[in-house]
Amino acid sequence: MTKVSIDPVTRIEGHLKIETEIEDGIVKDARSTGNLFRGIELILRGRDPRDAQVIAQRICGVCPQSHGVAAALCLDSAFGLGDKIPDNARLMRNLIQGTHVVQDHILHFYHLAALDYVDVTAVAAYQGKDPELNSVKVFLERGELGPFAPRYEGDYRLPVEVNQEATAHYLKAFEIRRTGHEAVAIFSGKIPHSVGIVPGGVTDTPTVDKITKFLWKVKKLQEFVNNVYLPDVLAIASVYSDYLEIGAGCKNLLSYGAYDLEGDDPDLTRRKRLFKQGTVSADLKYHPLAISSITEVVKYSWYEDSSTGRHPSQGETKPAPGKEGAYSWVKAPRYDGEVYEVGPLARLLVTYVAGDPVVRQLVDWALAELKAPVSALFSVMGRHLARALCAKILADNLEKWLLELKPGEPTYTEYEIPDEATGMGLTEGSRGALGHWIEIKDKKIYNYQAVVPTTWNASPRDDNGVPGPIEQALIGTKVRDKDNPFELVRIVRSFDPCLACSIH
Ligand code: FE2
Ligand code: NI
């Protein structure tokens, strides 16, 4: 038995350690450890409920808009505003969150994951005129390889020209992400933490000038997703097609659904949304979601055992550093007692099996390009493809939502803070199902609980000893070279973990 430990896992957000036990080249056991406690749920206690909107966004600097939306929906429901949010505000929240998420998917693919497959050193042989590639070449000649090295070696398969072109796209992606940030800031005031989304609606108003500026930037994002991002993912997936068979994991997928369409049902579990709410398992059947079946367990997490097995509305965060047998600061969310993966793959497949015609056509087209069945999406490349397809679906809808805005109509509803109330906010962050729960007493936050996408995916074992989604995806993997375990990091990065979020 050989132990292979990766600590920290780089090119992800935050502090993640992966430990594996390998026998005859196969991963027999895996543990995923979140290493940094933060305590934002505890900071929120006793404060004005409106503070949750501002402070909960600080859970993450990568995906704050999604926390902003989750917190706003949570406070809307606590304040009795679920059916009173003006249509302009619904659309502007969609635009702020959606544009940020498209930018975030581009960030993940190019700046975090692609370097597992793209060999930047191929630029050393570049003979063309692209000034940016030539400046990369100069760095390579000087031996200044950061941030591209050190890295695991031994499995770079793309032809030299494809590596060079993909490196040019790596650089171009920075520019496009800036354009995405600029668009988000038009309605959200600033980046990363939005001041535009508030309970009751949004703070800004749409004008023809702002809509035009936003539209022009969205067109650039859309063009990049369609002509660069999606083709690059398909090209890499076809060369690394064995990664359509690696890292399947638990094959249970869960989505809260996101991006409210028309309608204002105060019950967040019944809203009409662009990405649908539900679960899907290996048999590719759709099941509606019962929010009451969600629990967080902590037997293997550094929290007091008395808080295990609670629904998030009754959840507790009682740190117990050094607790015997525990190995992570991440709690273990479970649905109906079972392990579920969340993320772009989940929201795409849930929407697919729910029968959305646009999503069905898009997914079937992409899989035909790869000559792969739907079940191949349960894999490393499946997750990358799902992320790119989710980016495309969103980018296509951003334009639509912009044109539905009505200048001159309201974007905000007045409210009073209730003495006592409970609230729930459910959305999909870039990395998956995101839920916030609040309990208000004496007009103050009595309890605030967040169950975040990477809390699901990077969770340790549950009270029954069943490993979490990333752990399950690693177990059974063949590792060719224990000194260069690129299979392991490729699997972990396909989940796009955000550890700051997962522990919060
Ligand atoms: Fe939490
Ligand atoms: Ni995050």
XYZ file of C-alpha atoms and ligand atoms in Angstrom:
506
model
C 0.000 0.000 0.000
C 1.444 3.374 -1.045
C 0.162 6.616 0.379
C -0.050 9.540 -2.045
C -0.912 12.858 -0.498
C -1.483 16.127 -2.378
C -1.326 19.069 -0.013
C -2.286 21.659 -0.969
C -4.116 20.928 -4.209
C -3.174 23.946 -6.319
C -5.184 25.692 -9.062
C -8.372 25.490 -7.031
C -9.793 28.015 -4.554
C -8.653 27.475 -0.960
C -7.002 24.902 1.253
C -7.693 21.318 0.205
C -5.664 18.249 1.047
C -6.201 14.933 -0.717
C -4.847 11.718 0.793
C -5.032 8.416 -1.043
C -3.974 4.847 -0.480
C -2.858 3.090 -3.638
C -2.496 -0.656 -4.114
C -1.349 -2.253 -7.401
C -1.666 1.158 -9.061
C -5.342 1.592 -8.055
C -6.710 4.094 -5.505
C -8.214 1.973 -2.724
C -9.135 4.790 -0.373
C -9.297 8.586 -0.503
C -9.837 11.372 1.999
C -10.595 14.980 1.248
C -9.697 17.503 3.941
C -10.763 21.128 4.146
C -8.068 22.836 6.180
C -9.258 26.295 7.147
C -12.124 27.181 9.486
C -13.719 30.599 8.956
C -16.937 30.929 10.953
C -19.009 33.404 8.942
C -22.246 31.738 10.148
C -21.177 32.562 13.726
C -20.216 36.140 12.833
C -23.775 36.677 11.552
C -25.489 35.780 14.827
C -27.094 38.673 16.685
C -26.759 41.102 13.789
C -29.353 43.049 11.780
C -30.789 40.535 9.247
C -29.908 42.871 6.367
C -26.230 42.428 7.255
C -26.516 38.849 5.991
C -26.777 40.177 2.455
C -23.452 41.991 2.800
C -21.521 39.607 5.038
C -22.608 36.270 3.513
C -21.182 37.445 0.179
C -17.782 37.506 1.915
C -17.984 33.718 2.124
C -16.305 33.879 -1.264
C -14.481 36.289 -3.553
C -14.843 33.920 -6.518
C -18.622 33.401 -6.429
C -19.980 36.287 -4.276
C -22.872 37.115 -6.623
C -24.399 33.682 -6.051
C -24.134 34.145 -2.277
C -25.665 37.588 -2.822
C -28.635 36.058 -4.639
C -29.003 33.213 -2.097
C -28.937 35.707 0.789
C -31.394 38.059 -0.967
C -33.831 35.202 -1.680
C -33.428 34.045 1.927
C -34.229 37.524 3.286
C -37.014 38.056 0.711
C -38.709 34.935 2.032
C -38.142 35.881 5.700
C -39.532 39.388 5.053
C -42.574 38.022 3.173
C -41.434 39.488 -0.147
C -41.254 36.233 -2.135
C -44.017 37.318 -4.541
C -43.342 41.065 -4.420
C -39.962 41.364 -6.167
C -40.391 43.581 -9.251
C -39.727 41.932 -12.587
C -36.864 44.312 -13.377
C -35.151 43.211 -10.155
C -35.599 39.531 -10.976
C -33.998 40.131 -14.380
C -31.169 42.292 -13.003
C -30.344 39.670 -10.368
C -30.262 37.052 -13.152
C -27.995 39.303 -15.200
C -25.574 40.033 -12.341
C -25.347 36.420 -11.216
C -25.477 34.877 -14.699
C -22.821 37.094 -16.249
C -20.553 36.481 -13.288
C -21.045 32.719 -13.582
C -20.178 32.688 -17.316
C -16.977 34.551 -16.440
C -16.353 32.101 -13.569
C -16.693 29.041 -15.840
C -14.155 30.600 -18.224
C -11.876 31.239 -15.233
C -12.120 27.637 -14.143
C -11.457 26.097 -17.528
C -8.618 28.293 -18.777
C -6.886 29.510 -15.658
C -7.319 26.513 -13.363
C -8.043 23.278 -15.235
C -6.690 23.586 -18.794
C -3.042 23.515 -17.691
C -3.609 19.866 -16.740
C -3.914 19.160 -20.474
C -2.302 22.082 -22.315
C 1.499 22.106 -22.437
C 2.504 25.747 -22.271
C 6.182 24.869 -22.930
C 5.172 24.219 -26.568
C 5.277 28.014 -26.952
C 9.115 27.741 -26.860
C 8.899 26.552 -30.489
C 6.493 29.343 -31.530
C 7.529 31.177 -34.729
C 4.517 33.442 -35.294
C 3.819 37.126 -34.660
C 1.333 37.080 -31.750
C 2.966 39.558 -29.313
C 1.475 37.889 -26.246
C 2.683 34.419 -27.200
C 6.099 35.918 -27.955
C 6.231 37.407 -24.475
C 5.378 33.978 -22.994
C 8.229 32.626 -25.144
C 10.669 35.100 -23.598
C 9.686 33.966 -20.096
C 10.110 30.327 -21.103
C 13.581 31.046 -22.570
C 14.584 32.700 -19.292
C 13.387 29.632 -17.378
C 10.759 31.714 -15.599
C 7.996 29.140 -15.801
C 5.636 30.267 -13.031
C 2.662 29.951 -12.855
C 2.985 27.057 -15.319
C 5.527 25.011 -13.341
C 6.273 23.025 -11.251
C 3.620 20.613 -12.465
C 3.025 16.903 -12.831
C 4.751 15.550 -15.957
C 4.103 12.712 -18.322
C 0.739 13.081 -20.021
C 0.648 16.093 -22.340
C -0.857 14.802 -25.572
C -1.930 17.766 -27.714
C 0.002 18.628 -30.917
C 2.445 21.579 -30.638
C 0.217 24.014 -32.597
C -2.858 23.137 -30.516
C -0.884 23.749 -27.315
C 0.253 27.113 -28.687
C -3.256 28.107 -29.714
C -4.697 27.014 -26.351
C -2.042 29.116 -24.583
C -3.148 32.113 -26.659
C -6.709 31.375 -25.470
C -5.465 31.205 -21.872
C -4.262 34.803 -22.318
C -7.366 35.918 -24.231
C -9.529 34.502 -21.415
C -8.128 37.143 -19.024
C -9.358 39.893 -21.326
C -12.792 38.274 -21.694
C -13.109 37.837 -17.939
C -12.393 41.535 -17.511
C -15.193 42.273 -19.979
C -17.471 40.009 -17.900
C -16.513 41.840 -14.697
C -17.182 45.204 -16.358
C -20.643 44.022 -17.424
C -21.487 42.735 -13.918
C -20.409 46.046 -12.373
C -22.867 47.983 -14.552
C -25.788 46.804 -12.376
C -23.983 45.510 -9.272
C -21.923 48.626 -8.530
C -18.666 46.763 -8.183
C -16.805 43.475 -8.354
C -16.290 41.127 -6.584
C -18.846 41.744 -3.811
C -22.035 43.180 -5.237
C -23.723 46.175 -3.656
C -26.512 45.980 -6.243
C -28.433 42.947 -4.975
C -30.474 43.601 -1.809
C -33.544 42.088 -0.141
C -36.555 43.624 -1.861
C -34.866 43.829 -5.266
C -31.810 45.663 -6.576
C -30.390 49.128 -5.947
C -29.909 50.207 -9.566
C -32.351 51.052 -12.352
C -32.058 49.982 -15.985
C -31.533 52.689 -18.587
C -31.182 52.357 -22.341
C -27.557 53.429 -22.021
C -26.733 50.750 -19.417
C -28.609 48.065 -21.347
C -26.650 48.913 -24.500
C -23.304 48.832 -22.695
C -24.189 45.532 -21.028
C -25.370 44.020 -24.302
C -22.146 44.853 -26.102
C -20.105 43.114 -23.388
C -22.418 40.099 -23.253
C -21.998 39.687 -27.023
C -18.238 39.422 -26.508
C -18.705 36.788 -23.799
C -21.117 34.868 -25.994
C -18.727 34.964 -28.932
C -15.874 33.644 -26.764
C -17.992 30.838 -25.307
C -19.268 29.740 -28.739
C -16.105 30.144 -30.792
C -13.295 29.454 -28.306
C -14.362 27.881 -24.995
C -16.790 25.210 -26.225
C -14.604 24.189 -29.229
C -11.520 23.978 -26.946
C -13.339 21.740 -24.450
C -14.562 19.474 -27.274
C -11.058 19.333 -28.797
C -9.384 18.485 -25.491
C -12.109 15.971 -24.571
C -11.636 14.154 -27.878
C -7.860 13.812 -27.361
C -8.264 12.872 -23.685
C -11.302 10.670 -24.343
C -10.224 8.185 -21.637
C -11.183 10.977 -19.207
C -14.782 10.462 -20.311
C -14.481 7.200 -18.356
C -12.554 8.378 -15.276
C -13.776 9.971 -12.065
C -17.491 9.145 -12.249
C -18.093 9.382 -8.518
C -21.442 8.782 -6.801
C -23.648 9.302 -9.911
C -26.314 10.982 -7.808
C -26.826 14.566 -8.954
C -28.778 17.352 -7.257
C -29.776 20.824 -8.455
C -31.797 23.572 -6.739
C -32.436 25.205 -10.089
C -31.545 28.829 -10.780
C -32.426 32.006 -12.675
C -36.088 32.727 -12.052
C -38.115 33.030 -15.221
C -41.552 34.632 -15.216
C -43.798 34.079 -12.213
C -43.325 34.921 -8.571
C -44.330 31.853 -6.563
C -43.226 32.675 -3.003
C -42.318 28.990 -2.603
C -38.776 28.774 -3.975
C -39.192 25.069 -4.650
C -41.964 25.724 -7.181
C -40.499 28.572 -9.218
C -40.003 28.292 -12.957
C -36.271 28.464 -13.523
C -33.845 28.314 -16.456
C -31.968 25.417 -14.839
C -34.448 23.003 -13.289
C -34.666 21.783 -9.725
C -34.464 18.077 -8.965
C -32.211 15.060 -8.728
C -31.014 12.476 -11.206
C -29.220 9.195 -10.618
C -27.202 6.771 -12.748
C -30.380 5.477 -14.434
C -30.942 9.021 -15.820
C -34.416 9.385 -14.311
C -35.734 12.722 -13.043
C -36.939 13.075 -9.445
C -38.439 16.198 -7.845
C -36.517 17.598 -4.892
C -37.752 17.496 -1.285
C -35.821 20.199 0.563
C -36.880 18.652 3.891
C -34.692 15.607 3.114
C -31.424 17.587 3.333
C -29.252 17.107 6.423
C -25.698 17.951 7.419
C -23.767 15.319 9.381
C -20.467 15.863 11.162
C -19.095 12.575 12.544
C -15.884 13.031 10.503
C -15.853 16.828 10.638
C -14.380 18.992 13.391
C -17.769 19.966 14.878
C -19.543 18.822 18.017
C -21.356 15.513 17.479
C -24.506 16.895 19.104
C -25.145 18.939 15.925
C -25.099 16.001 13.500
C -28.009 15.070 11.238
C -29.872 18.364 11.358
C -31.809 20.032 8.587
C -30.037 23.314 7.678
C -32.975 25.367 9.027
C -32.098 23.897 12.451
C -28.377 23.612 11.747
C -25.576 24.431 14.160
C -21.945 25.315 13.698
C -20.090 24.328 16.863
C -16.396 23.927 16.109
C -14.576 21.068 17.842
C -10.976 21.354 16.662
C -8.974 18.161 17.088
C -12.094 15.987 17.502
C -11.100 12.321 17.586
C -11.585 10.551 14.204
C -12.531 13.728 12.329
C -10.394 14.930 9.415
C -12.037 17.967 7.796
C -13.617 21.344 8.506
C -16.123 20.604 5.744
C -19.462 19.238 6.996
C -21.147 16.401 5.085
C -24.499 17.378 3.497
C -26.626 14.430 2.462
C -29.967 14.115 0.658
C -32.248 11.389 1.978
C -29.151 10.084 3.731
C -27.343 9.558 0.414
C -24.279 11.154 -1.187
C -25.062 13.675 -3.960
C -22.810 15.590 -6.355
C -23.749 19.162 -7.225
C -22.421 21.494 -9.937
C -22.794 22.278 -13.649
C -23.087 18.561 -14.467
C -25.988 18.265 -12.003
C -27.877 21.332 -13.229
C -27.337 20.389 -16.879
C -28.414 16.757 -16.472
C -31.356 17.558 -14.186
C -32.566 20.078 -16.790
C -31.882 17.506 -19.535
C -33.815 14.650 -17.925
C -36.599 17.079 -16.967
C -37.061 17.377 -20.740
C -36.036 20.960 -21.548
C -35.963 20.916 -25.386
C -33.162 23.490 -25.849
C -30.888 21.749 -23.335
C -31.662 18.310 -24.781
C -30.726 19.435 -28.272
C -27.509 21.108 -27.101
C -26.335 18.174 -24.965
C -27.176 15.626 -27.675
C -25.262 17.695 -30.216
C -22.150 17.944 -27.994
C -22.206 14.236 -27.166
C -22.565 13.363 -30.872
C -19.425 15.451 -31.551
C -17.596 13.229 -29.046
C -19.417 10.045 -30.125
C -20.223 9.497 -26.459
C -23.417 8.406 -24.666
C -25.179 10.559 -22.043
C -23.756 8.321 -19.301
C -20.231 9.476 -20.314
C -21.071 12.820 -18.694
C -20.424 11.148 -15.328
C -16.681 11.762 -15.725
C -13.845 14.290 -15.606
C -14.403 15.487 -19.189
C -18.156 15.257 -18.681
C -17.900 17.858 -15.938
C -15.792 20.167 -18.126
C -18.206 19.780 -21.025
C -21.221 20.357 -18.762
C -19.606 23.557 -17.446
C -18.997 24.857 -20.980
C -22.555 23.992 -22.036
C -23.971 25.714 -18.933
C -21.900 28.780 -19.871
C -23.412 28.728 -23.357
C -26.992 28.305 -22.098
C -26.499 31.242 -19.715
C -24.745 33.475 -22.260
C -27.613 32.907 -24.709
C -30.190 33.909 -22.067
C -28.344 37.009 -20.804
C -29.137 38.794 -24.041
C -32.800 37.809 -23.753
C -33.079 39.029 -20.159
C -31.420 42.343 -21.036
C -34.014 42.994 -23.721
C -36.855 42.195 -21.276
C -35.810 45.017 -18.890
C -38.248 47.944 -18.712
C -36.604 51.329 -18.070
C -38.737 53.506 -15.817
C -40.406 50.577 -14.006
C -39.611 49.700 -10.369
C -36.656 47.602 -9.221
C -37.275 47.568 -5.461
C -40.013 46.912 -2.866
C -40.140 48.489 0.588
C -40.391 46.188 3.608
C -40.256 46.014 7.369
C -38.052 43.645 9.311
C -40.283 41.157 11.145
C -39.811 40.452 14.879
C -39.669 36.735 14.214
C -39.390 34.833 10.931
C -37.617 32.097 9.068
C -36.330 32.215 5.507
C -34.681 30.088 2.852
C -32.738 31.067 -0.281
C -31.926 28.473 -2.937
C -29.943 29.041 -6.106
C -27.132 27.550 -8.160
C -23.666 29.037 -7.747
C -21.085 28.320 -10.445
C -20.127 25.198 -8.489
C -23.632 23.965 -7.756
C -26.545 23.939 -5.333
C -26.306 26.816 -2.871
C -28.694 27.267 0.043
C -28.939 29.887 2.811
C -31.282 29.548 5.803
C -32.129 32.221 8.384
C -33.998 32.349 11.682
C -34.873 35.828 12.992
C -35.748 36.602 16.621
C -36.249 40.110 18.084
C -35.449 41.568 14.624
C -31.940 40.046 14.849
C -30.297 37.031 13.235
C -30.760 34.152 15.659
C -29.262 31.536 13.330
C -27.841 31.603 9.799
C -26.768 28.477 7.968
C -25.248 28.074 4.522
C -24.882 24.772 2.705
C -22.546 25.536 -0.170
C -21.768 23.596 -3.401
C -18.290 22.471 -2.366
C -19.642 21.478 1.070
C -21.519 18.774 -0.853
C -18.691 17.842 -3.238
C -15.661 17.976 -0.906
C -17.493 16.486 2.071
C -15.774 13.840 4.164
C -17.387 10.534 5.102
C -20.872 10.716 6.591
C -22.051 9.150 9.844
C -22.464 5.823 7.981
C -18.833 5.995 6.829
C -19.789 6.605 3.175
C -17.171 8.780 1.397
C -18.126 12.126 -0.171
C -18.416 12.798 -3.951
C -14.770 13.774 -4.609
C -13.556 10.889 -2.445
C -15.764 8.452 -4.382
C -14.585 9.868 -7.708
C -10.963 9.181 -6.703
C -11.493 5.652 -5.366
C -10.900 3.055 -8.092
C -8.758 5.318 -10.257
C -5.658 3.861 -11.908
C -2.571 5.966 -11.128
C 0.250 5.370 -13.606
C 3.024 7.154 -11.710
C 2.654 7.892 -8.000
C 5.219 10.721 -8.294
C 3.122 12.402 -11.002
C -0.448 11.604 -9.982
C -2.046 13.799 -12.647
C -5.123 11.518 -12.721
C -5.920 12.551 -9.150
C -5.599 16.306 -9.628
C -7.522 16.136 -12.900
C -10.399 14.420 -11.084
C -10.373 16.893 -8.195
C -10.178 19.947 -10.482
C -13.070 18.699 -12.624
C -15.270 19.539 -9.595
C -13.888 23.111 -9.485
C -13.692 23.019 -5.669
C -14.005 26.241 -3.689
C -12.793 25.542 -0.166
C -13.418 29.035 1.201
C -17.056 28.449 0.285
C -17.232 24.880 1.524
C -16.263 25.735 5.107
C -17.386 29.375 5.323
Fe -22.734 25.825 6.655
Ni -16.848 30.129 -3.782
